[in-house]
Amino acid sequence: MWPDSFAARYRALGYWTGQTLFDLLGSHADSVAVVDGDREVTYAQLRDRASRLAAGLHNLGVRRGDRVVVQLPNVAEYFDVIFALFRLGALPVFALPAHRSAEIGYFCSHTEAVAFITTDVHEGFDHRTLAPAAGKATTIVAGDPGAHLALSSLYADPAGPDDGPESHEVAFLQLSGGSTGLPKLIPRTHDDYLYSVRASAEICGLTADSVYLAVLPVAHNFTMSSPGVLGVLHAGARIVLARRPDPATVLPLIAVERVTITAVVPPLAHLWLDAVAGMPQKPDLSSLQVLQVGGAKLADTIAERVGPILGCRLQQVFGMAEGLVNYTRLDDPDEIVLHTQGRPISPDDEVLIVDDAGEPVPDGTVGHLLTRGPYTIRGYWRAEEHNREAFTPDGFYRTGDLVRRQAGGYLVVEGRAKDQINRGGEKIAAEEVENHLLTHPAVHDVAVVAVPDPYLGERTCAFVVARAGAPAPTLPALRTYLRERGLAAYKIPDKLRVLDAFPITGVGKVSRRELRAALAATEKG
Ligand code: OOB
């Protein structure tokens, strides 16, 4: 948490206002807040549903400070659930729909969650089968509950749950993309998060007339707060939920719902552009004003096609669940919008760019990005040891990103120093996958690295040294093995190379750089 002097300053500057996330539902009673297929939920209805669900969860024993792992796709009930938890002061732990038993099991046990709220079947996967992984947490299902508790049975008379939380308390735990063996959890407070939400809504030009299409998973930080669904609720505008991100689903929704703004990762922007460019009969995208692209580096060649093909403004977003978010501004010149990843939200976002020795580098030189500010965490949740590495003694977060700063404070992302793969915006911690692979009987040693990919930006390659005497493992066998261990599909390596030994760096570590170079050489040859 922030030292008192910083907290006092952020309050005095009006960044932290003393409100909680539940207060977002206070006004705009009769406007539509959420559209999910044929269903429309007004602000007043959402507030009422969330209050009744809060009462039901309270009856079940969920209390202020308790953790609840939430894994829901883009459905209206998601909002009932998170606002019920915000009302109670219980902490949602935001899992992604792609997570499987390995991740869900870890989130539930690490946070000592009292409940696990999920869906029935999504994208062909029966999420109720994750209940055993949830352990002691009560499994609650939105939809057909099977043998579990139905979310729909929990809406009760809102007869006074406990007092709600205070604004300086942690509101929820968000997931870090991570570079360590086990994912770290990010504690965000009501005060700090609401500041980023309000400021983002303003930067992104949201008004009560905006219509935001939620395409990426609603639980991801980008879709939640940059300006995301919470920014939309702050503005009194309308959220339209897309169940799937493909052009066949999304393009008609944009036309029918008169969507004004949406947010995607670079591969989706690419897919939509190719789809629209290839259509003899152009879809009606006349309502669309802004396409936000973030989560991974956007190639110039894709950036340049957005305006001409979709007829809207591009906004680049470089953010992180730990806090700092950068945006190109809607009135920035094309030069900036096409070729930079934006500048920070707040005049009080402190950005430091340093060399390997920790010394600041001049503008225009690539270095490590460190940051501190009114909505960037000072530490991961219950991870003291890791925090000593991930933060400087004076509280700067080491992002692991390599950037250079241009005139006006605009940042250009040039690479990454952390052992992470950014697979089209989905973050994979190399060590997490390596630890799973090391349990395989034929694997003696392993290193997981990113390989460039024209569509996803990066894919994952596992380099393996086989155990002496064991048959060399194959890619299909390892993929099946990891799937059976309950690892999310996006973390499962795309490629495998079996080596006799690993190249070693001067300090005796596996040289990931040499592995990447070797792979690039063999792929060309
Ligand atoms: C967003 O959040 P996370 O927590 O999934 O991932 C953060 C990391 C950054 O440290 C950076 O490595 C990468 O994702 N990243 C980008 C980028 N946006 C994120 N790298 C290059 N260019 C970009 N535009 O990904 C996130 C959170 C809030 C808003 C937007 C994205």
Coordinates of C-alpha atoms and ligand atoms in Angstrom, one line a residue:
M1 CA 0.0 0.0 0.0
W2 CA 1.0 3.6 -0.5
P3 CA 2.9 5.5 2.2
D4 CA 0.7 8.0 4.1
S5 CA 2.4 11.0 2.5
F6 CA 1.6 9.7 -1.0
A7 CA -2.0 8.8 0.0
A8 CA -2.6 12.2 1.5
R9 CA -1.3 13.8 -1.7
Y10 CA -3.4 11.8 -4.0
R11 CA -6.4 12.7 -1.9
A12 CA -5.5 16.4 -1.8
L13 CA -5.2 16.4 -5.6
G14 CA -8.7 14.9 -6.0
Y15 CA -7.5 11.6 -7.5
W16 CA -8.8 9.5 -4.6
T17 CA -12.4 10.6 -3.8
G18 CA -13.6 8.3 -1.1
Q19 CA -16.1 6.5 -3.3
T20 CA -16.4 2.8 -3.8
L21 CA -16.9 0.9 -7.0
F22 CA -20.5 0.1 -6.0
D23 CA -21.2 3.9 -6.1
L24 CA -20.8 3.7 -10.0
L25 CA -24.4 2.4 -10.0
G26 CA -25.7 5.5 -8.2
S27 CA -27.1 7.6 -11.0
H28 CA -28.6 7.2 -14.5
A29 CA -31.4 5.0 -13.1
D30 CA -33.5 4.4 -16.2
S31 CA -30.8 4.3 -18.9
V32 CA -29.7 0.9 -20.2
A33 CA -26.4 -0.2 -18.6
V34 CA -25.9 -3.6 -20.2
V35 CA -27.1 -5.3 -23.3
D36 CA -26.6 -9.1 -23.5
G37 CA -28.3 -10.5 -26.6
D38 CA -32.0 -9.8 -26.2
R39 CA -31.6 -8.8 -22.5
E40 CA -31.3 -5.1 -21.5
V41 CA -30.5 -4.2 -17.9
T42 CA -31.0 -0.6 -16.7
Y43 CA -28.8 1.0 -14.1
A44 CA -31.6 0.8 -11.5
Q45 CA -32.2 -2.9 -12.3
L46 CA -28.5 -3.6 -12.1
R47 CA -28.2 -1.9 -8.7
D48 CA -31.2 -3.8 -7.4
R49 CA -30.0 -7.2 -8.7
A50 CA -26.5 -6.6 -7.3
S51 CA -28.0 -5.6 -3.9
R52 CA -30.2 -8.7 -3.8
L53 CA -27.3 -10.9 -4.8
A54 CA -25.2 -9.3 -2.1
A55 CA -27.8 -10.3 0.4
G56 CA -27.9 -13.8 -0.9
L57 CA -24.2 -14.2 -0.8
H58 CA -24.2 -12.7 2.7
N59 CA -26.8 -15.3 3.7
L60 CA -24.4 -17.9 2.4
G61 CA -21.7 -16.6 4.7
V62 CA -19.7 -14.4 2.3
R63 CA -18.2 -11.5 4.3
R64 CA -16.3 -8.3 3.8
G65 CA -12.7 -9.2 3.1
D66 CA -13.5 -12.7 1.8
R67 CA -12.1 -13.8 -1.6
V68 CA -14.4 -15.1 -4.3
V69 CA -12.9 -16.5 -7.5
V70 CA -15.0 -15.2 -10.4
Q71 CA -14.7 -16.9 -13.8
L72 CA -17.5 -15.7 -16.1
P73 CA -17.6 -15.0 -19.9
N74 CA -19.1 -11.8 -21.2
V75 CA -22.6 -12.3 -19.8
A76 CA -25.0 -9.9 -17.9
E77 CA -24.7 -11.9 -14.6
Y78 CA -21.0 -10.9 -14.4
F79 CA -22.1 -7.4 -13.4
D80 CA -24.5 -8.6 -10.8
V81 CA -21.7 -10.7 -9.3
I82 CA -19.0 -8.1 -9.2
F83 CA -21.2 -5.3 -7.9
A84 CA -22.7 -7.7 -5.3
L85 CA -19.1 -8.4 -4.1
F86 CA -18.2 -4.7 -4.2
R87 CA -21.3 -4.0 -2.1
L88 CA -20.2 -6.6 0.5
G89 CA -16.6 -5.6 0.4
A90 CA -15.7 -9.2 -0.6
L91 CA -12.9 -9.4 -3.2
P92 CA -13.5 -10.8 -6.6
V93 CA -10.4 -12.7 -7.9
F94 CA -10.6 -12.3 -11.6
A95 CA -10.0 -15.5 -13.5
L96 CA -10.2 -15.7 -17.3
P97 CA -12.6 -18.0 -19.1
A98 CA -9.6 -19.8 -20.6
H99 CA -8.3 -20.9 -17.2
R100 CA -8.6 -24.5 -16.3
S101 CA -8.1 -26.6 -13.2
A102 CA -4.4 -25.8 -12.7
E103 CA -5.1 -22.0 -12.5
I104 CA -8.5 -22.2 -10.8
G105 CA -7.1 -24.6 -8.2
Y106 CA -4.2 -22.3 -7.5
F107 CA -6.3 -19.1 -7.3
C108 CA -8.8 -20.8 -4.9
S109 CA -6.1 -22.2 -2.6
H110 CA -3.8 -19.3 -2.6
T111 CA -6.5 -16.8 -1.8
E112 CA -8.4 -19.2 0.5
A113 CA -11.5 -18.4 -1.5
V114 CA -14.9 -19.0 0.1
A115 CA -16.6 -19.3 -3.3
F116 CA -15.9 -20.0 -7.0
I117 CA -18.5 -18.4 -9.3
T118 CA -18.4 -19.8 -12.9
T119 CA -20.7 -20.6 -15.8
D120 CA -22.1 -23.8 -17.1
V121 CA -20.8 -24.4 -20.6
H122 CA -18.7 -21.9 -22.6
E123 CA -17.0 -22.4 -25.9
G124 CA -17.6 -26.2 -25.6
F125 CA -16.0 -26.5 -22.2
D126 CA -18.1 -27.5 -19.1
H127 CA -16.9 -25.2 -16.4
R128 CA -18.7 -27.2 -13.7
T129 CA -16.0 -29.8 -14.1
L130 CA -13.6 -27.3 -12.4
A131 CA -15.5 -27.6 -9.1
P132 CA -13.2 -30.2 -7.6
A133 CA -10.2 -27.9 -8.3
A134 CA -12.0 -25.2 -6.3
G135 CA -11.5 -27.3 -3.2
K136 CA -13.2 -25.8 -0.2
A137 CA -14.7 -22.9 -2.1
T138 CA -18.4 -23.4 -2.8
T139 CA -19.0 -23.6 -6.5
I140 CA -21.8 -21.4 -7.8
V141 CA -22.9 -21.6 -11.4
A142 CA -24.5 -18.9 -13.6
G143 CA -26.7 -21.0 -15.8
D144 CA -27.6 -24.7 -15.4
P145 CA -25.9 -25.6 -12.1
G146 CA -25.8 -29.4 -12.4
A147 CA -24.9 -30.7 -9.0
H148 CA -23.8 -27.2 -7.7
L149 CA -25.4 -24.1 -6.4
A150 CA -27.4 -22.0 -8.9
L151 CA -26.4 -18.3 -8.9
S152 CA -30.1 -17.5 -9.7
S153 CA -31.2 -19.1 -6.4
L154 CA -29.2 -16.6 -4.4
Y155 CA -31.0 -13.3 -5.2
A156 CA -32.6 -12.5 -1.8
D157 CA -34.3 -9.5 -0.1
P158 CA -31.6 -6.9 0.4
A159 CA -32.1 -6.9 4.2
G160 CA -29.0 -5.1 5.3
P161 CA -25.7 -7.0 4.6
D162 CA -22.8 -5.6 6.7
D163 CA -21.6 -2.1 6.2
G164 CA -19.9 -1.8 2.8
P165 CA -16.1 -1.4 2.4
E166 CA -14.1 1.8 2.7
S167 CA -12.6 3.3 -0.3
H168 CA -9.0 2.8 0.7
E169 CA -9.6 -1.0 1.0
V170 CA -8.7 -3.5 -1.6
A171 CA -11.6 -3.9 -4.0
F172 CA -10.5 -7.0 -5.9
L173 CA -7.5 -9.1 -7.0
Q174 CA -6.5 -8.9 -10.6
L175 CA -4.1 -11.3 -12.2
S176 CA -0.6 -10.4 -13.3
G177 CA 0.6 -11.6 -16.7
G178 CA 3.6 -12.7 -14.7
S179 CA 7.0 -14.1 -15.2
T180 CA 7.2 -16.3 -12.2
G181 CA 6.3 -19.9 -11.5
L182 CA 3.0 -19.0 -9.9
P183 CA 0.9 -16.1 -11.0
K184 CA 1.0 -13.1 -8.7
L185 CA -2.2 -11.3 -7.6
I186 CA -2.7 -7.6 -7.9
P187 CA -4.6 -5.8 -5.1
R188 CA -6.4 -2.7 -6.4
T189 CA -8.3 -0.4 -4.1
H190 CA -11.6 1.4 -4.7
D191 CA -9.8 4.8 -4.6
D192 CA -7.0 4.0 -7.0
Y193 CA -9.0 2.0 -9.5
L194 CA -11.9 4.6 -9.7
Y195 CA -9.3 7.3 -10.4
S196 CA -8.0 5.4 -13.4
V197 CA -11.6 4.6 -14.5
R198 CA -12.8 8.3 -14.4
A199 CA -9.6 9.7 -16.0
S200 CA -9.7 7.0 -18.7
A201 CA -13.4 7.7 -19.5
E202 CA -12.5 11.3 -20.0
I203 CA -9.4 10.7 -22.1
C204 CA -11.4 8.2 -24.3
G205 CA -14.2 10.7 -24.8
L206 CA -17.0 8.7 -23.2
T207 CA -20.4 10.5 -22.7
A208 CA -23.8 9.2 -21.8
D209 CA -24.4 8.6 -25.5
S210 CA -21.4 6.2 -25.9
V211 CA -22.0 2.6 -26.7
Y212 CA -19.0 0.3 -25.8
L213 CA -18.7 -3.2 -27.2
A214 CA -17.0 -5.6 -24.8
V215 CA -15.2 -8.1 -27.0
L216 CA -12.2 -9.2 -25.0
P217 CA -13.0 -11.0 -21.7
V218 CA -14.7 -8.5 -19.3
A219 CA -12.5 -9.5 -16.4
H220 CA -9.3 -8.3 -18.2
N221 CA -8.0 -5.0 -17.0
F222 CA -8.2 -3.5 -20.5
T223 CA -11.9 -4.3 -20.9
M224 CA -12.6 -3.5 -17.3
S225 CA -11.1 -0.1 -16.9
S226 CA -9.3 1.4 -19.9
P227 CA -12.0 2.9 -20.0
G228 CA -13.7 -0.5 -20.3
V229 CA -17.0 -1.4 -18.8
L230 CA -16.5 0.5 -15.6
G231 CA -15.6 3.7 -17.5
V232 CA -18.9 3.2 -19.4
L233 CA -20.8 2.9 -16.2
H234 CA -19.1 6.0 -14.8
A235 CA -20.2 7.9 -17.9
G236 CA -23.8 6.6 -17.7
A237 CA -23.3 5.0 -21.1
R238 CA -24.2 1.6 -22.5
I239 CA -22.2 -1.7 -22.5
V240 CA -22.9 -4.2 -25.3
L241 CA -21.5 -7.7 -24.6
A242 CA -20.1 -9.8 -27.4
R243 CA -20.0 -13.5 -26.6
R244 CA -17.3 -14.1 -29.2
P245 CA -14.7 -11.8 -30.9
D246 CA -15.0 -13.1 -34.5
P247 CA -16.0 -10.7 -37.3
A248 CA -19.2 -12.6 -38.0
T249 CA -20.4 -11.9 -34.4
V250 CA -19.0 -8.5 -33.9
L251 CA -19.6 -6.6 -37.2
P252 CA -23.4 -7.1 -37.1
L253 CA -23.4 -6.1 -33.4
I254 CA -21.6 -2.8 -34.2
A255 CA -24.2 -2.0 -36.8
V256 CA -27.3 -3.0 -34.9
E257 CA -26.3 -1.5 -31.5
R258 CA -24.7 1.6 -33.0
V259 CA -21.4 0.9 -31.2
T260 CA -19.2 3.9 -30.8
I261 CA -16.1 2.4 -29.2
T262 CA -14.5 -1.0 -28.7
A263 CA -11.2 -2.4 -27.6
V264 CA -9.2 -5.3 -29.1
V265 CA -5.7 -6.9 -29.1
P266 CA -3.6 -6.5 -32.2
P267 CA -4.4 -10.0 -33.8
L268 CA -8.1 -9.2 -33.5
A269 CA -7.6 -5.8 -35.2
H270 CA -5.8 -7.6 -37.9
L271 CA -8.6 -10.2 -38.3
W272 CA -11.3 -7.6 -38.4
L273 CA -9.4 -5.4 -40.9
D274 CA -8.9 -8.4 -43.3
A275 CA -12.5 -9.4 -42.9
V276 CA -13.9 -5.9 -43.7
A277 CA -11.4 -5.3 -46.5
G278 CA -12.5 -8.6 -48.1
M279 CA -16.3 -7.9 -48.0
P280 CA -17.9 -7.0 -51.3
Q281 CA -20.8 -5.5 -49.3
K282 CA -19.3 -3.3 -46.6
P283 CA -20.9 -3.6 -43.1
D284 CA -22.4 -0.5 -41.6
L285 CA -19.7 0.8 -39.2
S286 CA -20.8 4.4 -39.4
S287 CA -21.4 4.6 -35.6
L288 CA -17.9 3.5 -34.7
Q289 CA -15.7 6.4 -33.6
V290 CA -12.8 4.7 -31.8
L291 CA -11.0 1.4 -32.0
Q292 CA -8.7 0.9 -29.1
V293 CA -5.8 -1.5 -29.6
G294 CA -3.6 -2.7 -26.8
G295 CA -2.2 -5.5 -24.7
A296 CA 0.6 -6.2 -27.2
K297 CA 2.7 -4.1 -29.7
L298 CA 0.7 -3.0 -32.7
A299 CA 2.6 -3.3 -36.0
D300 CA 2.7 0.0 -38.0
T301 CA 1.3 -1.9 -41.0
I302 CA -1.8 -2.8 -39.1
A303 CA -2.1 0.6 -37.4
E304 CA -2.1 2.4 -40.7
R305 CA -5.1 0.3 -42.0
V306 CA -7.5 1.1 -39.2
G307 CA -8.6 4.6 -40.3
P308 CA -9.0 3.8 -44.0
I309 CA -10.8 0.4 -43.6
L310 CA -12.9 0.9 -40.5
G311 CA -13.5 4.6 -40.9
C312 CA -12.7 5.3 -37.2
R313 CA -10.0 6.7 -35.0
L314 CA -7.3 4.4 -33.7
Q315 CA -6.2 4.7 -30.1
Q316 CA -3.2 2.8 -28.9
V317 CA -3.3 1.6 -25.3
F318 CA -0.3 0.4 -23.4
G319 CA -1.4 -0.7 -19.9
M320 CA -0.8 -3.2 -17.2
A321 CA -3.0 -4.7 -14.6
E322 CA -0.5 -3.5 -12.0
G323 CA -1.5 0.1 -12.8
L324 CA 0.1 2.5 -15.3
V325 CA -2.0 2.9 -18.5
N326 CA -0.8 5.0 -21.5
Y327 CA -3.1 6.2 -24.2
T328 CA -2.6 8.1 -27.5
R329 CA -5.1 11.0 -27.2
L330 CA -8.0 11.2 -29.6
D331 CA -6.8 14.6 -31.0
D332 CA -3.1 13.5 -31.3
P333 CA -1.5 13.8 -34.8
D334 CA -1.4 10.6 -36.8
E335 CA 2.3 10.4 -36.4
I336 CA 1.9 9.9 -32.7
V337 CA -1.2 7.6 -32.9
L338 CA 0.3 5.3 -35.5
H339 CA 3.8 5.1 -34.1
T340 CA 3.7 5.4 -30.3
Q341 CA 1.9 3.5 -27.5
G342 CA 0.7 6.7 -25.9
R343 CA 1.5 8.7 -22.7
P344 CA 0.4 8.1 -19.1
I345 CA -3.1 8.9 -17.8
S346 CA -2.0 11.1 -14.9
P347 CA 0.3 14.1 -14.5
D348 CA 1.3 12.2 -11.3
D349 CA 2.3 9.0 -13.0
E350 CA 6.1 8.9 -12.5
V351 CA 7.9 7.3 -15.3
L352 CA 11.6 6.3 -15.0
I353 CA 13.6 4.8 -17.9
V354 CA 16.8 3.3 -16.7
D355 CA 19.8 1.2 -18.1
D356 CA 20.8 -2.2 -16.7
A357 CA 22.6 -0.5 -13.9
G358 CA 19.5 1.4 -12.9
E359 CA 20.8 4.8 -14.2
P360 CA 18.3 7.0 -16.0
V361 CA 18.8 7.1 -19.8
P362 CA 18.2 10.2 -22.0
D363 CA 15.0 10.6 -23.9
G364 CA 15.1 8.6 -27.1
T365 CA 17.2 5.8 -25.6
V366 CA 15.7 2.4 -24.9
G367 CA 15.7 1.4 -21.2
H368 CA 13.8 -0.4 -18.5
L369 CA 10.4 1.2 -17.6
L370 CA 9.8 1.8 -13.9
T371 CA 6.7 3.5 -12.7
R372 CA 5.0 4.8 -9.6
G373 CA 1.8 6.8 -9.2
P374 CA -1.8 7.2 -7.9
Y375 CA -3.1 4.0 -9.4
T376 CA 0.0 1.7 -9.6
I377 CA 0.3 -0.9 -6.9
R378 CA 3.2 -0.8 -4.4
G379 CA 3.3 -4.6 -4.0
Y380 CA 1.6 -7.9 -5.1
W381 CA -0.8 -9.6 -2.7
R382 CA 1.0 -11.8 -0.1
A383 CA 4.2 -12.0 -2.0
E384 CA 6.8 -10.2 0.1
E385 CA 9.8 -11.9 -1.2
H386 CA 8.9 -11.3 -4.9
N387 CA 8.0 -7.7 -4.1
R388 CA 11.5 -7.0 -3.1
E389 CA 12.6 -7.7 -6.7
A390 CA 9.5 -6.4 -8.5
F391 CA 9.6 -3.0 -6.8
T392 CA 12.4 -0.6 -6.0
P393 CA 13.0 0.4 -2.4
D394 CA 11.3 3.7 -3.1
G395 CA 8.2 2.0 -4.5
F396 CA 8.6 2.0 -8.3
Y397 CA 7.2 -1.0 -10.1
R398 CA 9.6 -2.7 -12.4
T399 CA 7.4 -3.3 -15.4
G400 CA 9.9 -5.6 -17.3
D401 CA 9.1 -3.6 -20.4
L402 CA 11.8 -1.9 -22.6
V403 CA 10.7 1.5 -23.8
R404 CA 11.9 4.7 -25.1
R405 CA 10.4 8.1 -24.4
Q406 CA 9.7 10.7 -27.1
A407 CA 8.9 14.3 -26.9
G408 CA 5.7 15.0 -25.0
G409 CA 6.3 12.0 -22.8
Y410 CA 5.0 9.5 -25.4
L411 CA 6.3 6.0 -24.9
V412 CA 7.3 3.5 -27.6
V413 CA 7.5 -0.2 -26.5
E414 CA 10.7 -1.7 -27.9
G415 CA 10.8 -5.1 -26.2
R416 CA 10.7 -6.9 -22.9
A417 CA 13.3 -7.9 -20.3
K418 CA 10.9 -10.2 -18.3
D419 CA 10.7 -14.0 -19.1
Q420 CA 7.2 -13.7 -20.5
I421 CA 5.6 -14.6 -23.8
N422 CA 3.0 -12.1 -25.1
R423 CA 0.9 -14.3 -27.3
G424 CA -1.4 -11.8 -29.0
G425 CA -2.0 -10.0 -25.7
E426 CA -2.3 -13.2 -23.7
K427 CA 0.6 -13.3 -21.2
I428 CA 2.5 -16.5 -20.4
A429 CA 5.1 -16.7 -17.7
A430 CA 7.9 -18.9 -19.0
E431 CA 8.7 -20.3 -15.6
E432 CA 5.1 -21.4 -15.0
V433 CA 5.0 -23.5 -18.2
E434 CA 8.6 -24.8 -17.5
N435 CA 7.6 -26.0 -14.0
H436 CA 4.7 -28.0 -15.5
L437 CA 7.0 -29.5 -18.2
L438 CA 9.6 -30.5 -15.7
T439 CA 7.2 -32.9 -14.1
H440 CA 7.1 -34.9 -17.3
P441 CA 9.1 -38.2 -17.0
A442 CA 10.9 -37.7 -20.3
V443 CA 11.9 -34.1 -19.6
H444 CA 15.3 -33.5 -18.0
D445 CA 15.5 -29.7 -18.5
V446 CA 13.4 -27.1 -20.3
A447 CA 13.4 -23.5 -21.3
V448 CA 10.3 -21.8 -22.8
V449 CA 10.8 -18.8 -25.0
A450 CA 8.9 -16.5 -27.4
V451 CA 9.3 -16.9 -31.1
P452 CA 8.1 -14.2 -33.5
D453 CA 4.8 -14.9 -35.3
P454 CA 3.3 -12.8 -38.1
Y455 CA -0.2 -13.0 -36.7
L456 CA 0.0 -13.3 -32.9
G457 CA 3.2 -11.3 -32.6
E458 CA 4.7 -14.1 -30.6
R459 CA 4.2 -17.8 -30.0
T460 CA 5.7 -20.2 -27.5
C461 CA 8.5 -22.6 -28.1
A462 CA 9.6 -25.2 -25.5
F463 CA 13.3 -26.2 -25.7
V464 CA 13.7 -29.5 -24.0
V465 CA 16.7 -31.7 -23.0
A466 CA 15.4 -35.2 -22.8
R467 CA 16.1 -37.4 -19.8
A468 CA 18.9 -39.9 -20.5
G469 CA 17.5 -43.2 -21.7
A470 CA 14.0 -41.8 -22.2
P471 CA 12.6 -41.5 -25.7
A472 CA 12.6 -37.9 -26.9
P473 CA 9.2 -36.3 -26.1
T474 CA 7.0 -35.2 -29.0
L475 CA 5.0 -32.0 -29.3
P476 CA 1.6 -33.7 -29.4
A477 CA 2.5 -35.8 -26.3
L478 CA 3.6 -32.8 -24.3
R479 CA 0.6 -30.8 -25.4
T480 CA -1.7 -33.5 -24.2
Y481 CA 0.2 -33.9 -21.0
L482 CA -0.1 -30.2 -20.2
R483 CA -3.8 -30.1 -21.1
E484 CA -4.4 -33.1 -18.8
R485 CA -2.6 -31.2 -16.0
G486 CA -5.3 -28.6 -16.4
L487 CA -3.2 -25.8 -17.9
A488 CA -5.1 -23.1 -19.9
A489 CA -4.8 -23.8 -23.7
Y490 CA -3.1 -20.4 -24.5
K491 CA -0.1 -21.4 -22.3
I492 CA 0.5 -24.7 -24.1
P493 CA 3.6 -24.4 -26.3
D494 CA 3.1 -24.1 -30.0
K495 CA 6.6 -25.5 -30.9
L496 CA 9.1 -28.0 -29.5
R497 CA 12.8 -28.3 -30.1
V498 CA 14.7 -31.1 -28.4
L499 CA 18.4 -30.4 -27.7
D500 CA 21.3 -32.3 -26.2
A501 CA 22.2 -29.4 -24.0
F502 CA 21.4 -25.8 -23.4
P503 CA 23.6 -22.8 -24.3
I504 CA 24.8 -21.2 -21.1
T505 CA 25.4 -17.5 -20.4
G506 CA 28.5 -16.2 -18.7
V507 CA 26.8 -16.4 -15.3
G508 CA 25.7 -20.0 -15.9
K509 CA 22.1 -19.4 -16.8
V510 CA 20.3 -20.9 -19.8
S511 CA 20.7 -18.4 -22.6
R512 CA 17.2 -17.7 -23.8
R513 CA 18.6 -15.2 -26.3
E514 CA 20.8 -17.9 -28.0
L515 CA 17.8 -20.3 -28.0
R516 CA 15.7 -17.7 -29.8
A517 CA 18.5 -17.0 -32.3
A518 CA 19.0 -20.7 -32.9
L519 CA 15.3 -21.1 -33.6
A520 CA 15.2 -18.2 -35.9
A521 CA 18.2 -19.6 -37.9
T522 CA 16.7 -23.1 -38.2
E523 CA 13.3 -21.7 -39.3
K524 CA 14.9 -19.7 -42.1
G525 CA 17.0 -22.5 -43.3
Ligands
OOB1 C1 -2.6 -5.2 -20.4 O1 -2.3 -5.7 -19.1 P1 -1.6 -7.0 -18.7 O2 -1.4 -6.9 -17.3 O3 -2.3 -8.2 -19.3 O4 -0.2 -7.0 -19.5 C2 0.7 -5.9 -19.3 C3 1.9 -6.0 -20.2 C4 2.8 -4.8 -20.3 O5 3.7 -4.8 -19.2 C5 3.4 -5.0 -21.7 O6 4.4 -6.0 -21.6 C6 2.3 -5.6 -22.5 O7 1.4 -6.2 -21.6 N1 1.6 -4.5 -23.2 C7 2.0 -4.0 -24.4 C8 0.9 -3.1 -24.8 N2 -0.1 -3.2 -23.8 C9 0.3 -4.0 -22.9 N3 3.1 -4.1 -25.1 C10 3.2 -3.3 -26.2 N4 2.3 -2.5 -26.7 C11 1.1 -2.3 -26.0 N5 0.2 -1.4 -26.4 O8 -2.2 -5.8 -21.4 C12 -3.4 -4.0 -20.5 C13 -4.0 -3.4 -19.4 C14 -4.7 -2.3 -19.5 C15 -4.9 -1.7 -20.8 C16 -4.4 -2.3 -21.9 C17 -3.6 -3.4 -21.8

